[in-house]
Coordinates of C-alpha atoms in Angstrom, one line a residue:
M1 CA 133.6 -133.0 -78.9
C2 CA 135.3 -134.2 -75.8
G3 CA 132.7 -133.0 -73.4
S4 CA 134.2 -129.8 -72.0
E5 CA 132.7 -127.8 -74.9
L6 CA 129.2 -128.8 -73.9
H7 CA 128.9 -126.4 -71.0
V8 CA 129.3 -123.3 -73.3
L9 CA 126.6 -124.3 -75.7
P10 CA 123.0 -123.1 -75.3
D11 CA 120.9 -125.6 -73.3
G12 CA 119.0 -127.0 -76.3
V13 CA 122.2 -127.5 -78.3
R14 CA 123.9 -129.1 -75.3
R15 CA 121.1 -131.6 -75.1
V16 CA 121.4 -132.4 -78.8
A17 CA 125.2 -132.7 -78.6
E18 CA 124.9 -135.1 -75.7
V19 CA 122.4 -137.4 -77.6
L20 CA 124.6 -137.3 -80.7
Q21 CA 127.7 -138.1 -78.7
A22 CA 126.1 -140.9 -76.8
S23 CA 124.9 -142.5 -80.0
G24 CA 128.4 -142.3 -81.6
H25 CA 127.2 -139.8 -84.3
A26 CA 130.2 -138.5 -86.2
H27 CA 129.2 -134.8 -86.4
A28 CA 128.7 -132.5 -83.4
P29 CA 126.4 -129.5 -83.6
V30 CA 127.9 -126.3 -85.0
M31 CA 126.8 -122.8 -84.2
L32 CA 126.3 -120.5 -87.2
D33 CA 127.0 -116.8 -87.2
D34 CA 123.6 -116.0 -88.6
S35 CA 120.2 -117.4 -87.9
A36 CA 119.1 -120.7 -89.4
R37 CA 115.5 -120.3 -88.3
T38 CA 114.2 -121.1 -91.8
A39 CA 115.3 -123.7 -94.3
Q40 CA 116.4 -121.0 -96.7
E41 CA 118.5 -119.2 -94.0
A42 CA 120.1 -122.5 -93.0
A43 CA 120.9 -123.4 -96.6
Q44 CA 122.4 -120.0 -97.4
A45 CA 124.6 -120.1 -94.2
L46 CA 125.8 -123.6 -95.0
G47 CA 126.2 -123.2 -98.8
V48 CA 123.9 -126.2 -99.5
S49 CA 120.6 -126.6 -101.4
V50 CA 117.3 -125.9 -99.5
G51 CA 116.3 -129.5 -100.0
Q52 CA 119.3 -130.6 -97.8
I53 CA 117.8 -128.9 -94.8
A54 CA 115.8 -131.3 -92.6
K55 CA 112.9 -129.2 -91.4
S56 CA 111.3 -130.2 -88.1
I57 CA 107.6 -129.4 -88.1
I58 CA 105.5 -130.0 -85.0
F59 CA 101.8 -130.8 -85.1
R60 CA 99.4 -131.5 -82.2
R61 CA 97.5 -134.7 -82.4
K62 CA 93.9 -134.0 -81.5
S63 CA 93.0 -137.3 -79.8
D64 CA 95.6 -137.1 -77.1
D65 CA 97.5 -133.8 -77.5
A66 CA 100.7 -135.7 -78.4
A67 CA 103.4 -133.8 -80.3
V68 CA 103.8 -135.1 -83.9
L69 CA 107.2 -134.3 -85.4
V70 CA 107.4 -134.4 -89.2
I71 CA 111.0 -134.1 -90.5
T72 CA 110.8 -133.1 -94.1
S73 CA 113.1 -131.8 -96.8
G74 CA 113.4 -128.0 -96.8
D75 CA 112.1 -127.6 -100.3
R76 CA 109.0 -129.6 -99.7
R77 CA 105.6 -128.8 -98.0
V78 CA 104.0 -131.2 -95.7
D79 CA 100.6 -132.7 -96.7
E80 CA 98.7 -132.7 -93.4
K81 CA 96.1 -135.2 -94.8
K82 CA 98.9 -137.7 -95.4
V83 CA 100.2 -137.1 -91.9
D84 CA 96.7 -137.5 -90.4
A85 CA 96.2 -140.8 -92.3
L86 CA 99.4 -142.2 -90.6
V87 CA 99.0 -140.8 -87.1
G88 CA 95.4 -139.6 -86.6
K89 CA 93.9 -136.2 -86.9
T90 CA 96.3 -133.4 -86.2
G91 CA 96.2 -129.6 -85.9
R92 CA 98.6 -126.8 -85.8
A93 CA 100.9 -126.4 -82.8
D94 CA 101.4 -123.0 -81.4
A95 CA 104.8 -121.7 -80.1
D96 CA 103.9 -122.5 -76.4
F97 CA 102.9 -126.1 -77.3
V98 CA 106.1 -126.6 -79.3
K99 CA 108.3 -125.3 -76.5
A100 CA 106.5 -127.3 -73.8
S101 CA 106.5 -130.6 -75.7
T102 CA 109.9 -130.4 -77.3
G103 CA 112.0 -128.2 -75.1
F104 CA 112.9 -126.2 -78.2
T105 CA 111.7 -122.9 -79.7
I106 CA 110.3 -122.8 -83.2
G107 CA 113.2 -122.3 -85.6
G108 CA 115.5 -124.6 -83.6
V109 CA 113.5 -127.8 -83.2
S110 CA 115.9 -130.7 -83.4
P111 CA 114.9 -134.2 -84.5
V112 CA 116.5 -135.5 -81.3
A113 CA 116.7 -134.7 -77.6
H114 CA 113.0 -133.7 -77.1
A115 CA 111.6 -132.9 -73.6
S116 CA 109.0 -135.7 -74.3
T117 CA 109.2 -138.3 -77.1
P118 CA 107.1 -137.2 -80.0
V119 CA 105.3 -139.3 -82.6
T120 CA 107.8 -138.9 -85.5
L121 CA 107.7 -139.4 -89.3
I122 CA 110.6 -138.9 -91.7
D123 CA 109.9 -137.6 -95.2
R124 CA 111.2 -140.0 -97.8
E125 CA 112.2 -137.0 -99.9
L126 CA 115.2 -136.5 -97.6
F127 CA 116.8 -139.6 -99.1
R128 CA 117.4 -137.7 -102.4
F129 CA 120.6 -136.5 -100.6
D130 CA 123.7 -138.1 -99.2
V131 CA 124.2 -135.3 -96.7
I132 CA 121.5 -133.3 -94.9
W133 CA 121.5 -130.7 -92.0
A134 CA 119.1 -130.6 -89.1
A135 CA 118.5 -128.0 -86.4
A136 CA 120.4 -128.6 -83.2
G137 CA 118.1 -127.1 -80.6
H138 CA 118.7 -123.4 -81.3
P139 CA 118.0 -121.1 -84.3
K140 CA 121.7 -120.8 -85.0
G141 CA 122.6 -124.5 -84.2
V142 CA 122.8 -127.3 -86.8
F143 CA 124.3 -130.7 -87.3
Q144 CA 125.2 -132.8 -90.3
L145 CA 124.0 -136.3 -91.0
A146 CA 122.9 -138.7 -93.6
P147 CA 119.2 -139.5 -94.0
A148 CA 119.9 -143.1 -92.8
D149 CA 121.5 -141.5 -89.6
L150 CA 118.2 -139.6 -89.0
E151 CA 116.3 -142.9 -89.2
K152 CA 118.7 -144.5 -86.8
L153 CA 118.8 -141.6 -84.3
T154 CA 115.0 -141.2 -84.2
G155 CA 113.8 -144.8 -84.8
A156 CA 111.0 -143.2 -86.9
P157 CA 109.5 -144.6 -90.0
V158 CA 110.1 -143.2 -93.4
A159 CA 106.9 -142.1 -95.2
D160 CA 105.4 -140.1 -98.0
V161 CA 104.2 -137.0 -96.1
V162 CA 104.6 -134.2 -98.6
K163 CA 102.3 -132.5 -101.1
A164 CA 102.4 -134.1 -104.6
G165 CA 103.6 -132.3 -107.6
Q166 CA 106.5 -130.5 -106.0
P167 CA 109.7 -130.1 -108.1

């Protein structure tokens, strides 16, 4: 992306593109024809496995109302007890909280370019793949990266945050 394309993108995707560009990331966001609101939809649209979709799930930390972003593999379920053990007691975040704290709507929450910096954890299960795809700030926007790129872009620790016994 040379920069002139940024003005035609939805606001959230533009913010993500700017962060990726500034960090020297090799892959700009792409807009899909169909929604990628769920990991399954994104995987189908991209022709990849559901596990290669980096889901961004927002929780609300009870002690200070901080947004907690857990980025997990699309074929895994987050274990809230494991998250709580790492960051403190959390609860569900409603759509208004997600939008206010991240600047993104549910289904398009990117791991980068948040309105305010969240507490972030990366699921170690994402490292099963060489290539993953993350939301780019819009339900139809995604970008490609390696799990190590996700770690570099977010500065977040890698942790075991999913329920045991998943395939």
